[in-house]
């Protein structure tokens, strides 16, 4: 254990600025991923649109985040390209926050969030890949911290938005419009299970909202992140604009980033230059990498991607639709009480990723994956069996988020280690995780709309069980792989 700690500390001291920078860009990622939930009704008032129209912005951000994840590998071939892409992406996120209050139509808002989603996808791919390149077999603990910063950002943005949420009557409908606004604000996924045709916007007069201040505060809070990236670029003498040509030295060929590892038993450092992370998803396929993979290696790529497709998709679907399930029978919770469920879920994810940091120093990623996936399925099954217990819904929501929190970083560390940091594992996993978040939200929403809110828990159990079975299949391919 002393040798392991010495090795990790030695590598971190050489790359502390790069590591802290990659952690900070994931804070930007987290800020962007959760602000839509509490602000969707204010944005609807701002754009004078129906709820069906405003929900298109969710798909816009998720779809272009998938696109950004797929093509982000193009920018990580060299140090200049990687840092320039991160600088542009984090600066773009601040710009989007500043511009959102000026978007008075759904189309403009969808375009702005599409740009934000693309930047998030690029950040996701580059930061994950570069940490894996730097730390290799010791990357698990640093990946856990990296994904902790997503949860931290996802907690911060709703807290910033809450004081500025409008309580004005910009929606007309049957009954008390102000109470309906409070109800609708927490109804992020409600459009899947209710007919909204009896609501319409009050277009007469001026809609008063203070949500602009929240977005401008988030833009200001995010500004130190591109400044940190720019400082790293100055250290590496990488200008903001670069040409990603072949003459530029590759990322790990810089003296400052040369990753040192120690031969077991000898204590002598050795430079490693892992290959196979050069391009994005399409680049991996175009290079002929698929044809050169052994069946076991290809199975690890595919099954690893499907596992995170299910688990990250479950995170996205549960955080969106748990409120809709809670306010419907048989629980019929008060709207304000049910509104805390999503916050508890994200808090559990943040806490789980924080706890996973020290655990990853003592446990192998495969052991953490077994515990997390088994705990996920057991918790989802208990939620289904105790569907009428409102207290356990809060308890189960916390534990479900806790077990789901570290699946992706553990899977990334495990799959890269199994394949000796060859191939396109990181790119495949990042892309599949983004696809899962986009697809499963749509699927769960359609199922709840056609069969009722109870099917939400069935979908959770079904998704978790498939993810666990796919992981067992992955273990089989791991046994076959050499």
Short mmCIF file of C-alpha atoms in Angstrom, two decimals:
data_model
loop_
_atom_site.label_atom_id
_atom_site.label_comp_id
_atom_site.label_asym_id
_atom_site.label_seq_id
_atom_site.Cartn_x
_atom_site.Cartn_y
_atom_site.Cartn_z
CA UNK A 1 0.00 0.00 0.00
CA UNK A 2 2.93 2.36 0.72
CA UNK A 3 4.28 1.73 -2.80
CA UNK A 4 0.85 2.44 -4.27
CA UNK A 5 0.48 5.70 -2.33
CA UNK A 6 3.98 6.78 -3.30
CA UNK A 7 3.29 6.08 -6.94
CA UNK A 8 -0.03 7.97 -6.95
CA UNK A 9 1.47 10.93 -5.11
CA UNK A 10 4.47 11.02 -7.44
CA UNK A 11 2.27 11.10 -10.55
CA UNK A 12 -0.07 13.69 -9.04
CA UNK A 13 2.81 16.05 -8.16
CA UNK A 14 3.94 15.97 -11.78
CA UNK A 15 0.45 16.62 -13.14
CA UNK A 16 -1.37 18.53 -10.39
CA UNK A 17 -2.23 21.52 -12.57
CA UNK A 18 -3.60 19.36 -15.38
CA UNK A 19 -5.59 17.26 -12.90
CA UNK A 20 -7.14 20.25 -11.12
CA UNK A 21 -8.00 21.82 -14.48
CA UNK A 22 -9.78 18.67 -15.70
CA UNK A 23 -11.68 18.48 -12.41
CA UNK A 24 -12.78 22.10 -12.72
CA UNK A 25 -14.13 21.70 -16.27
CA UNK A 26 -16.43 18.97 -14.97
CA UNK A 27 -17.85 21.51 -12.53
CA UNK A 28 -18.92 23.48 -15.65
CA UNK A 29 -20.47 20.26 -16.95
CA UNK A 30 -22.49 19.84 -13.75
CA UNK A 31 -23.70 23.45 -13.78
CA UNK A 32 -25.11 22.95 -17.27
CA UNK A 33 -26.75 19.58 -16.71
CA UNK A 34 -29.25 20.47 -13.96
CA UNK A 35 -30.35 24.09 -14.33
CA UNK A 36 -33.25 23.33 -16.68
CA UNK A 37 -35.30 21.50 -14.05
CA UNK A 38 -36.14 24.36 -11.66
CA UNK A 39 -36.16 27.06 -14.37
CA UNK A 40 -38.29 25.41 -17.04
CA UNK A 41 -41.49 27.26 -16.10
CA UNK A 42 -39.75 30.64 -15.99
CA UNK A 43 -38.21 29.91 -19.38
CA UNK A 44 -41.65 29.00 -20.65
CA UNK A 45 -42.95 32.38 -19.51
CA UNK A 46 -39.94 34.08 -21.05
CA UNK A 47 -40.45 32.43 -24.44
CA UNK A 48 -44.27 32.68 -24.39
CA UNK A 49 -44.54 29.02 -25.36
CA UNK A 50 -46.49 25.92 -24.46
CA UNK A 51 -44.97 23.31 -22.19
CA UNK A 52 -44.78 20.86 -25.10
CA UNK A 53 -42.71 23.39 -27.03
CA UNK A 54 -40.36 24.23 -24.16
CA UNK A 55 -39.56 20.57 -23.46
CA UNK A 56 -37.83 20.34 -26.84
CA UNK A 57 -34.87 22.12 -25.25
CA UNK A 58 -34.17 19.02 -23.13
CA UNK A 59 -33.84 16.88 -26.22
CA UNK A 60 -31.75 19.57 -27.90
CA UNK A 61 -29.18 19.63 -25.12
CA UNK A 62 -29.02 15.85 -24.70
CA UNK A 63 -28.78 15.15 -28.43
CA UNK A 64 -25.97 17.61 -29.03
CA UNK A 65 -24.15 16.42 -25.91
CA UNK A 66 -24.12 13.01 -27.60
CA UNK A 67 -22.80 14.62 -30.78
CA UNK A 68 -20.10 16.45 -28.82
CA UNK A 69 -19.07 13.22 -27.09
CA UNK A 70 -18.81 11.43 -30.43
CA UNK A 71 -16.66 14.01 -32.18
CA UNK A 72 -14.77 15.29 -29.13
CA UNK A 73 -11.92 12.87 -29.71
CA UNK A 74 -10.85 14.87 -32.77
CA UNK A 75 -9.54 17.57 -30.43
CA UNK A 76 -7.56 15.39 -28.03
CA UNK A 77 -4.76 14.20 -30.30
CA UNK A 78 -2.36 16.93 -29.14
CA UNK A 79 -1.86 19.12 -26.12
CA UNK A 80 -2.74 22.28 -28.04
CA UNK A 81 -5.94 20.88 -29.46
CA UNK A 82 -7.12 19.37 -26.16
CA UNK A 83 -6.58 22.54 -24.15
CA UNK A 84 -7.95 24.80 -26.88
CA UNK A 85 -11.13 22.69 -27.08
CA UNK A 86 -11.56 22.80 -23.30
CA UNK A 87 -10.99 26.56 -23.23
CA UNK A 88 -13.53 27.16 -25.99
CA UNK A 89 -16.09 24.78 -24.44
CA UNK A 90 -15.96 26.22 -20.92
CA UNK A 91 -16.05 29.78 -22.25
CA UNK A 92 -19.01 28.84 -24.44
CA UNK A 93 -20.91 27.53 -21.40
CA UNK A 94 -20.52 30.90 -19.66
CA UNK A 95 -21.64 32.64 -22.85
CA UNK A 96 -24.74 30.42 -23.08
CA UNK A 97 -25.67 31.19 -19.46
CA UNK A 98 -25.37 34.91 -20.25
CA UNK A 99 -27.40 34.63 -23.49
CA UNK A 100 -30.27 32.41 -22.25
CA UNK A 101 -32.17 35.37 -20.66
CA UNK A 102 -32.10 37.07 -24.07
CA UNK A 103 -33.72 34.10 -25.87
CA UNK A 104 -37.40 35.01 -26.24
CA UNK A 105 -38.33 32.14 -28.55
CA UNK A 106 -38.11 28.38 -28.16
CA UNK A 107 -36.00 28.07 -31.30
CA UNK A 108 -33.36 30.49 -30.02
CA UNK A 109 -33.35 28.76 -26.64
CA UNK A 110 -32.97 25.33 -28.28
CA UNK A 111 -30.03 26.61 -30.37
CA UNK A 112 -28.33 28.05 -27.28
CA UNK A 113 -28.74 24.81 -25.35
CA UNK A 114 -27.57 22.79 -28.36
CA UNK A 115 -24.33 24.77 -28.24
CA UNK A 116 -24.09 24.14 -24.50
CA UNK A 117 -24.73 20.42 -25.02
CA UNK A 118 -21.99 20.19 -27.65
CA UNK A 119 -19.53 21.88 -25.28
CA UNK A 120 -20.53 19.46 -22.50
CA UNK A 121 -19.93 16.47 -24.77
CA UNK A 122 -16.46 17.70 -25.75
CA UNK A 123 -15.58 18.30 -22.08
CA UNK A 124 -16.85 14.83 -21.14
CA UNK A 125 -14.68 13.05 -23.70
CA UNK A 126 -11.48 15.04 -23.29
CA UNK A 127 -11.38 15.20 -19.47
CA UNK A 128 -12.06 11.47 -19.05
CA UNK A 129 -9.53 10.44 -21.68
CA UNK A 130 -6.73 12.71 -20.45
CA UNK A 131 -7.03 11.54 -16.84
CA UNK A 132 -6.93 7.91 -18.00
CA UNK A 133 -3.86 8.70 -20.10
CA UNK A 134 -2.06 10.38 -17.22
CA UNK A 135 -2.80 7.93 -14.41
CA UNK A 136 -3.52 4.66 -16.24
CA UNK A 137 -3.79 1.89 -13.62
CA UNK A 138 -4.10 4.47 -10.86
CA UNK A 139 -6.82 6.46 -12.61
CA UNK A 140 -9.78 5.12 -10.60
CA UNK A 141 -9.44 7.51 -7.65
CA UNK A 142 -8.95 10.53 -9.92
CA UNK A 143 -11.93 9.56 -12.07
CA UNK A 144 -14.06 9.35 -8.92
CA UNK A 145 -13.09 12.93 -8.00
CA UNK A 146 -13.71 14.03 -11.59
CA UNK A 147 -17.28 12.76 -11.52
CA UNK A 148 -17.80 14.13 -8.02
CA UNK A 149 -17.46 17.60 -9.56
CA UNK A 150 -20.40 16.87 -11.89
CA UNK A 151 -22.59 16.22 -8.86
CA UNK A 152 -21.26 19.33 -7.15
CA UNK A 153 -22.12 21.52 -10.12
CA UNK A 154 -25.51 19.83 -10.45
CA UNK A 155 -26.28 20.78 -6.84
CA UNK A 156 -25.03 24.36 -7.14
CA UNK A 157 -27.09 25.54 -10.13
CA UNK A 158 -30.56 24.78 -8.63
CA UNK A 159 -29.49 26.49 -5.40
CA UNK A 160 -28.51 29.59 -7.36
CA UNK A 161 -31.77 29.58 -9.33
CA UNK A 162 -34.14 29.04 -6.41
CA UNK A 163 -34.22 32.62 -4.99
CA UNK A 164 -34.97 34.05 -8.45
CA UNK A 165 -37.78 31.70 -9.47
CA UNK A 166 -40.88 33.71 -10.37
CA UNK A 167 -44.09 33.45 -8.37
CA UNK A 168 -46.03 35.69 -10.77
CA UNK A 169 -49.13 34.52 -12.59
CA UNK A 170 -48.05 33.93 -16.17
CA UNK A 171 -50.22 30.82 -16.69
CA UNK A 172 -54.01 30.76 -16.82
CA UNK A 173 -55.95 27.64 -16.02
CA UNK A 174 -58.65 26.15 -13.90
CA UNK A 175 -58.22 26.96 -10.25
CA UNK A 176 -55.55 28.97 -8.53
CA UNK A 177 -52.95 29.93 -11.13
CA UNK A 178 -50.26 30.76 -8.61
CA UNK A 179 -50.47 27.37 -6.95
CA UNK A 180 -50.46 25.76 -10.38
CA UNK A 181 -47.23 27.58 -11.22
CA UNK A 182 -45.61 26.25 -8.06
CA UNK A 183 -46.81 22.79 -8.96
CA UNK A 184 -45.63 22.99 -12.55
CA UNK A 185 -42.21 24.29 -11.65
CA UNK A 186 -41.30 20.95 -10.11
CA UNK A 187 -42.93 18.99 -12.92
CA UNK A 188 -39.91 18.40 -15.11
CA UNK A 189 -41.20 15.16 -16.54
CA UNK A 190 -44.88 15.78 -16.09
CA UNK A 191 -45.60 16.28 -19.78
CA UNK A 192 -45.23 12.52 -20.22
CA UNK A 193 -48.17 11.74 -17.95
CA UNK A 194 -50.66 14.61 -18.15
CA UNK A 195 -52.67 16.43 -20.76
CA UNK A 196 -51.60 20.07 -20.71
CA UNK A 197 -54.10 21.29 -23.29
CA UNK A 198 -56.17 23.17 -20.67
CA UNK A 199 -53.23 25.46 -19.89
CA UNK A 200 -52.33 28.47 -21.98
CA UNK A 201 -50.01 31.38 -21.56
CA UNK A 202 -51.18 34.79 -20.52
CA UNK A 203 -49.75 36.82 -23.36
CA UNK A 204 -51.42 40.09 -22.42
CA UNK A 205 -49.10 42.45 -20.62
CA UNK A 206 -45.49 41.94 -19.67
CA UNK A 207 -44.28 38.79 -17.98
CA UNK A 208 -42.10 39.72 -15.01
CA UNK A 209 -39.33 37.26 -14.12
CA UNK A 210 -36.04 37.62 -12.28
CA UNK A 211 -34.54 34.36 -13.53
CA UNK A 212 -32.11 36.35 -15.69
CA UNK A 213 -30.09 37.19 -12.59
CA UNK A 214 -29.66 33.48 -11.80
CA UNK A 215 -28.24 32.76 -15.25
CA UNK A 216 -25.89 35.73 -15.08
CA UNK A 217 -24.65 34.59 -11.66
CA UNK A 218 -24.00 31.10 -13.05
CA UNK A 219 -22.12 32.64 -15.98
CA UNK A 220 -19.93 34.58 -13.55
CA UNK A 221 -19.34 31.55 -11.30
CA UNK A 222 -18.24 29.52 -14.32
CA UNK A 223 -15.77 32.14 -15.61
CA UNK A 224 -12.83 31.01 -13.39
CA UNK A 225 -12.91 27.63 -15.17
CA UNK A 226 -11.84 28.89 -18.64
CA UNK A 227 -9.33 31.12 -16.83
CA UNK A 228 -7.77 28.00 -15.26
CA UNK A 229 -7.66 26.32 -18.67
CA UNK A 230 -6.07 29.42 -20.18
CA UNK A 231 -3.43 29.45 -17.41
CA UNK A 232 -2.57 25.84 -18.23
CA UNK A 233 -2.36 26.74 -21.90
CA UNK A 234 0.12 29.50 -21.06
CA UNK A 235 2.23 27.06 -19.08
CA UNK A 236 2.22 24.63 -21.99
CA UNK A 237 2.71 27.49 -24.49
CA UNK A 238 -0.47 26.42 -26.30
CA UNK A 239 -2.22 29.42 -27.94
CA UNK A 240 -6.05 29.64 -27.83
CA UNK A 241 -6.25 28.82 -31.55
CA UNK A 242 -4.43 25.80 -32.84
CA UNK A 243 -4.18 23.63 -35.86
CA UNK A 244 -4.50 19.99 -34.93
CA UNK A 245 -1.86 18.81 -37.29
CA UNK A 246 0.42 15.84 -36.97
CA UNK A 247 3.48 18.01 -36.25
CA UNK A 248 2.23 18.97 -32.80
CA UNK A 249 3.61 16.72 -30.08
CA UNK A 250 1.11 14.29 -28.65
CA UNK A 251 -0.32 14.94 -25.23
CA UNK A 252 1.81 12.54 -23.24
CA UNK A 253 4.99 13.28 -25.15
CA UNK A 254 5.37 16.57 -23.25
CA UNK A 255 7.95 16.40 -20.48
CA UNK A 256 5.47 17.90 -18.01
CA UNK A 257 2.88 15.23 -18.79
CA UNK A 258 5.15 12.21 -19.18
CA UNK A 259 3.36 9.66 -17.05
CA UNK A 260 5.77 7.80 -14.80
CA UNK A 261 4.91 4.38 -13.50
CA UNK A 262 6.97 2.08 -11.42
CA UNK A 263 7.92 -1.50 -12.22
CA UNK A 264 6.81 -3.75 -9.44
CA UNK A 265 9.75 -4.88 -7.40
CA UNK A 266 12.28 -2.60 -9.07
CA UNK A 267 11.08 0.90 -8.22
CA UNK A 268 12.38 2.35 -11.49
CA UNK A 269 10.21 4.80 -13.42
CA UNK A 270 9.13 4.01 -16.93
CA UNK A 271 7.42 6.22 -19.50
CA UNK A 272 4.24 4.91 -21.04
CA UNK A 273 2.71 6.22 -24.27
CA UNK A 274 -0.65 4.52 -24.58
CA UNK A 275 -2.19 4.37 -28.00
CA UNK A 276 -5.72 4.03 -29.18
CA UNK A 277 -7.21 7.24 -27.81
CA UNK A 278 -6.50 9.48 -30.70
CA UNK A 279 -9.89 10.12 -32.29
CA UNK A 280 -13.58 10.23 -31.62
CA UNK A 281 -16.16 7.49 -32.03
CA UNK A 282 -16.32 7.81 -35.82
CA UNK A 283 -12.55 8.06 -36.01
CA UNK A 284 -12.18 4.82 -34.05
CA UNK A 285 -14.37 3.01 -36.55
CA UNK A 286 -12.77 4.64 -39.60
CA UNK A 287 -9.23 3.69 -38.59
CA UNK A 288 -10.03 0.02 -38.92
CA UNK A 289 -9.73 -0.48 -35.19
CA UNK A 290 -12.88 -2.61 -35.20
CA UNK A 291 -11.45 -5.14 -37.64
CA UNK A 292 -8.28 -5.56 -35.56
CA UNK A 293 -10.10 -6.17 -32.28
CA UNK A 294 -10.31 -9.70 -30.96
CA UNK A 295 -13.85 -10.98 -30.26
CA UNK A 296 -13.27 -10.68 -26.51
CA UNK A 297 -11.98 -7.10 -26.79
CA UNK A 298 -14.91 -6.14 -29.00
CA UNK A 299 -17.28 -7.71 -26.48
CA UNK A 300 -15.73 -5.68 -23.66
CA UNK A 301 -16.20 -2.47 -25.69
CA UNK A 302 -19.84 -3.28 -26.48
CA UNK A 303 -20.90 -4.67 -23.11
CA UNK A 304 -19.15 -1.93 -21.16
CA UNK A 305 -20.95 0.63 -23.29
CA UNK A 306 -24.31 -1.07 -22.75
CA UNK A 307 -23.83 -1.19 -18.97
CA UNK A 308 -23.26 2.57 -18.73
CA UNK A 309 -26.06 3.09 -21.27
CA UNK A 310 -28.42 1.49 -18.76
CA UNK A 311 -27.03 3.02 -15.56
CA UNK A 312 -26.55 6.59 -16.82
CA UNK A 313 -29.89 6.33 -18.58
CA UNK A 314 -31.46 5.31 -15.26
CA UNK A 315 -29.89 8.36 -13.59
CA UNK A 316 -31.40 10.66 -16.21
CA UNK A 317 -34.85 9.04 -16.22
CA UNK A 318 -35.16 8.71 -12.44
CA UNK A 319 -34.17 12.32 -11.74
CA UNK A 320 -36.75 13.52 -14.29
CA UNK A 321 -39.76 11.32 -13.51
CA UNK A 322 -39.55 10.56 -9.77
CA UNK A 323 -41.58 13.71 -9.05
CA UNK A 324 -44.33 12.68 -11.45
CA UNK A 325 -44.55 9.29 -9.77
CA UNK A 326 -44.65 10.75 -6.24
CA UNK A 327 -47.54 13.19 -6.78
CA UNK A 328 -49.78 10.57 -8.41
CA UNK A 329 -51.71 7.82 -6.58
CA UNK A 330 -51.08 5.75 -4.55
CA UNK A 331 -48.58 8.08 -2.82
CA UNK A 332 -50.18 11.41 -3.80
CA UNK A 333 -47.50 13.42 -2.01
CA UNK A 334 -47.78 17.14 -1.67
CA UNK A 335 -46.11 18.93 -4.53
CA UNK A 336 -43.60 20.74 -2.35
CA UNK A 337 -42.67 17.52 -0.54
CA UNK A 338 -42.24 15.59 -3.79
CA UNK A 339 -40.06 18.39 -5.13
CA UNK A 340 -37.30 17.37 -2.69
CA UNK A 341 -36.88 13.92 -4.26
CA UNK A 342 -34.76 15.06 -7.20
CA UNK A 343 -32.55 17.12 -4.87
CA UNK A 344 -32.07 14.09 -2.59
CA UNK A 345 -31.19 11.97 -5.62
CA UNK A 346 -28.50 14.39 -6.82
CA UNK A 347 -27.18 14.85 -3.28
CA UNK A 348 -26.83 11.07 -2.99
CA UNK A 349 -24.92 10.93 -6.27
CA UNK A 350 -22.57 13.65 -5.06
CA UNK A 351 -22.07 11.93 -1.68
CA UNK A 352 -21.54 8.55 -3.34
CA UNK A 353 -18.83 9.91 -5.61
CA UNK A 354 -17.13 11.57 -2.65
CA UNK A 355 -17.17 8.34 -0.63
CA UNK A 356 -15.87 6.42 -3.66
CA UNK A 357 -12.67 8.48 -3.72
CA UNK A 358 -11.05 6.80 -0.67
CA UNK A 359 -12.74 3.47 -1.42
CA UNK A 360 -11.11 3.33 -4.86
CA UNK A 361 -7.70 3.39 -3.13
CA UNK A 362 -8.53 0.17 -1.30
CA UNK A 363 -10.91 -1.71 -3.62
CA UNK A 364 -10.55 -2.83 -7.19
CA UNK A 365 -12.99 -1.27 -9.71
CA UNK A 366 -14.54 -4.66 -10.45
CA UNK A 367 -15.44 -5.17 -6.77
CA UNK A 368 -16.96 -1.70 -6.55
CA UNK A 369 -18.94 -2.38 -9.72
CA UNK A 370 -20.37 -5.61 -8.32
CA UNK A 371 -21.42 -3.88 -5.09
CA UNK A 372 -22.88 -0.85 -6.86
CA UNK A 373 -24.85 -2.77 -9.50
CA UNK A 374 -26.19 -5.29 -6.99
CA UNK A 375 -27.18 -2.49 -4.61
CA UNK A 376 -28.85 -0.64 -7.49
CA UNK A 377 -31.03 -3.64 -8.40
CA UNK A 378 -31.91 -4.48 -4.79
CA UNK A 379 -32.89 -0.87 -4.05
CA UNK A 380 -35.00 -0.59 -7.21
CA UNK A 381 -36.73 -3.88 -6.35
CA UNK A 382 -37.49 -2.70 -2.80
CA UNK A 383 -38.92 0.54 -4.19
CA UNK A 384 -41.21 -1.55 -6.37
CA UNK A 385 -42.32 -3.86 -3.54
CA UNK A 386 -42.89 -0.94 -1.13
CA UNK A 387 -44.47 1.29 -3.74
CA UNK A 388 -47.09 2.63 -1.30
CA UNK A 389 -44.56 3.63 1.39
CA UNK A 390 -43.79 7.34 0.99
CA UNK A 391 -41.02 7.29 3.61
CA UNK A 392 -39.14 4.51 1.86
CA UNK A 393 -39.44 6.40 -1.43
CA UNK A 394 -37.13 9.05 0.02
CA UNK A 395 -34.82 6.46 1.58
CA UNK A 396 -34.75 4.35 -1.59
CA UNK A 397 -34.16 7.41 -3.76
CA UNK A 398 -31.07 8.26 -1.71
CA UNK A 399 -29.63 4.75 -1.86
CA UNK A 400 -30.40 4.35 -5.55
CA UNK A 401 -28.47 7.55 -6.31
CA UNK A 402 -25.68 6.43 -3.98
CA UNK A 403 -25.20 3.09 -5.74
CA UNK A 404 -25.49 4.58 -9.22
CA UNK A 405 -23.04 7.38 -8.50
CA UNK A 406 -19.72 5.65 -9.19
CA UNK A 407 -20.70 3.07 -11.82
CA UNK A 408 -19.40 5.09 -14.77
CA UNK A 409 -15.93 5.99 -13.38
CA UNK A 410 -15.46 2.43 -12.08
CA UNK A 411 -16.48 0.96 -15.43
CA UNK A 412 -14.13 3.32 -17.24
CA UNK A 413 -11.17 2.41 -15.01
CA UNK A 414 -11.99 -1.32 -15.20
CA UNK A 415 -12.45 -1.53 -18.98
CA UNK A 416 -9.34 0.52 -19.75
CA UNK A 417 -7.28 -1.62 -17.38
CA UNK A 418 -8.55 -4.87 -18.91
CA UNK A 419 -7.67 -3.71 -22.43
CA UNK A 420 -4.29 -2.28 -21.36
CA UNK A 421 -5.36 1.21 -22.46
CA UNK A 422 -5.71 0.21 -26.09
CA UNK A 423 -8.69 0.78 -28.37
CA UNK A 424 -11.44 3.35 -27.91
CA UNK A 425 -12.99 2.31 -24.60
CA UNK A 426 -13.28 5.80 -23.12
CA UNK A 427 -14.86 7.26 -26.25
CA UNK A 428 -17.33 4.35 -26.49
CA UNK A 429 -18.34 4.60 -22.82
CA UNK A 430 -18.80 8.37 -22.89
CA UNK A 431 -20.91 8.16 -26.04
CA UNK A 432 -23.05 5.29 -24.73
CA UNK A 433 -23.64 7.08 -21.42
CA UNK A 434 -24.89 10.18 -23.25
CA UNK A 435 -27.08 8.07 -25.51
CA UNK A 436 -28.58 6.29 -22.50
CA UNK A 437 -29.52 9.56 -20.81
CA UNK A 438 -31.23 10.75 -23.98
CA UNK A 439 -33.00 7.54 -25.02
CA UNK A 440 -34.23 6.22 -21.67
CA UNK A 441 -35.82 9.53 -20.73
CA UNK A 442 -37.92 9.31 -23.90
CA UNK A 443 -38.72 5.61 -23.43
CA UNK A 444 -39.72 5.91 -19.76
CA UNK A 445 -41.84 8.96 -20.53
CA UNK A 446 -43.72 7.12 -23.28
CA UNK A 447 -44.27 4.06 -21.07
CA UNK A 448 -45.59 6.18 -18.19
CA UNK A 449 -47.88 8.06 -20.57
CA UNK A 450 -49.41 4.84 -21.94
CA UNK A 451 -49.55 2.65 -18.81
CA UNK A 452 -49.56 5.00 -15.81
CA UNK A 453 -47.11 6.26 -13.22
CA UNK A 454 -46.67 2.86 -11.52
CA UNK A 455 -44.72 1.66 -14.56
CA UNK A 456 -41.96 4.11 -13.56
CA UNK A 457 -40.72 1.72 -10.87
CA UNK A 458 -41.07 -1.26 -13.21
CA UNK A 459 -38.88 0.56 -15.74
CA UNK A 460 -36.30 1.23 -13.02
CA UNK A 461 -36.13 -2.43 -11.98
CA UNK A 462 -36.07 -3.62 -15.58
CA UNK A 463 -33.28 -1.21 -16.54
CA UNK A 464 -31.19 -2.07 -13.49
CA UNK A 465 -31.61 -5.82 -14.00
CA UNK A 466 -30.52 -5.57 -17.65
CA UNK A 467 -27.46 -3.56 -16.59
CA UNK A 468 -26.49 -6.19 -14.01
CA UNK A 469 -26.91 -9.05 -16.51
CA UNK A 470 -24.81 -7.20 -19.07
CA UNK A 471 -22.08 -6.76 -16.48
CA UNK A 472 -22.02 -10.51 -15.78
CA UNK A 473 -21.65 -11.05 -19.52
CA UNK A 474 -18.77 -8.54 -19.46
CA UNK A 475 -17.07 -10.58 -16.72
CA UNK A 476 -17.34 -13.64 -18.98
CA UNK A 477 -15.65 -11.79 -21.84
CA UNK A 478 -13.02 -10.57 -19.38
CA UNK A 479 -12.26 -14.19 -18.49
CA UNK A 480 -11.86 -15.00 -22.20
CA UNK A 481 -9.73 -11.96 -22.98
CA UNK A 482 -5.92 -12.10 -23.02
#
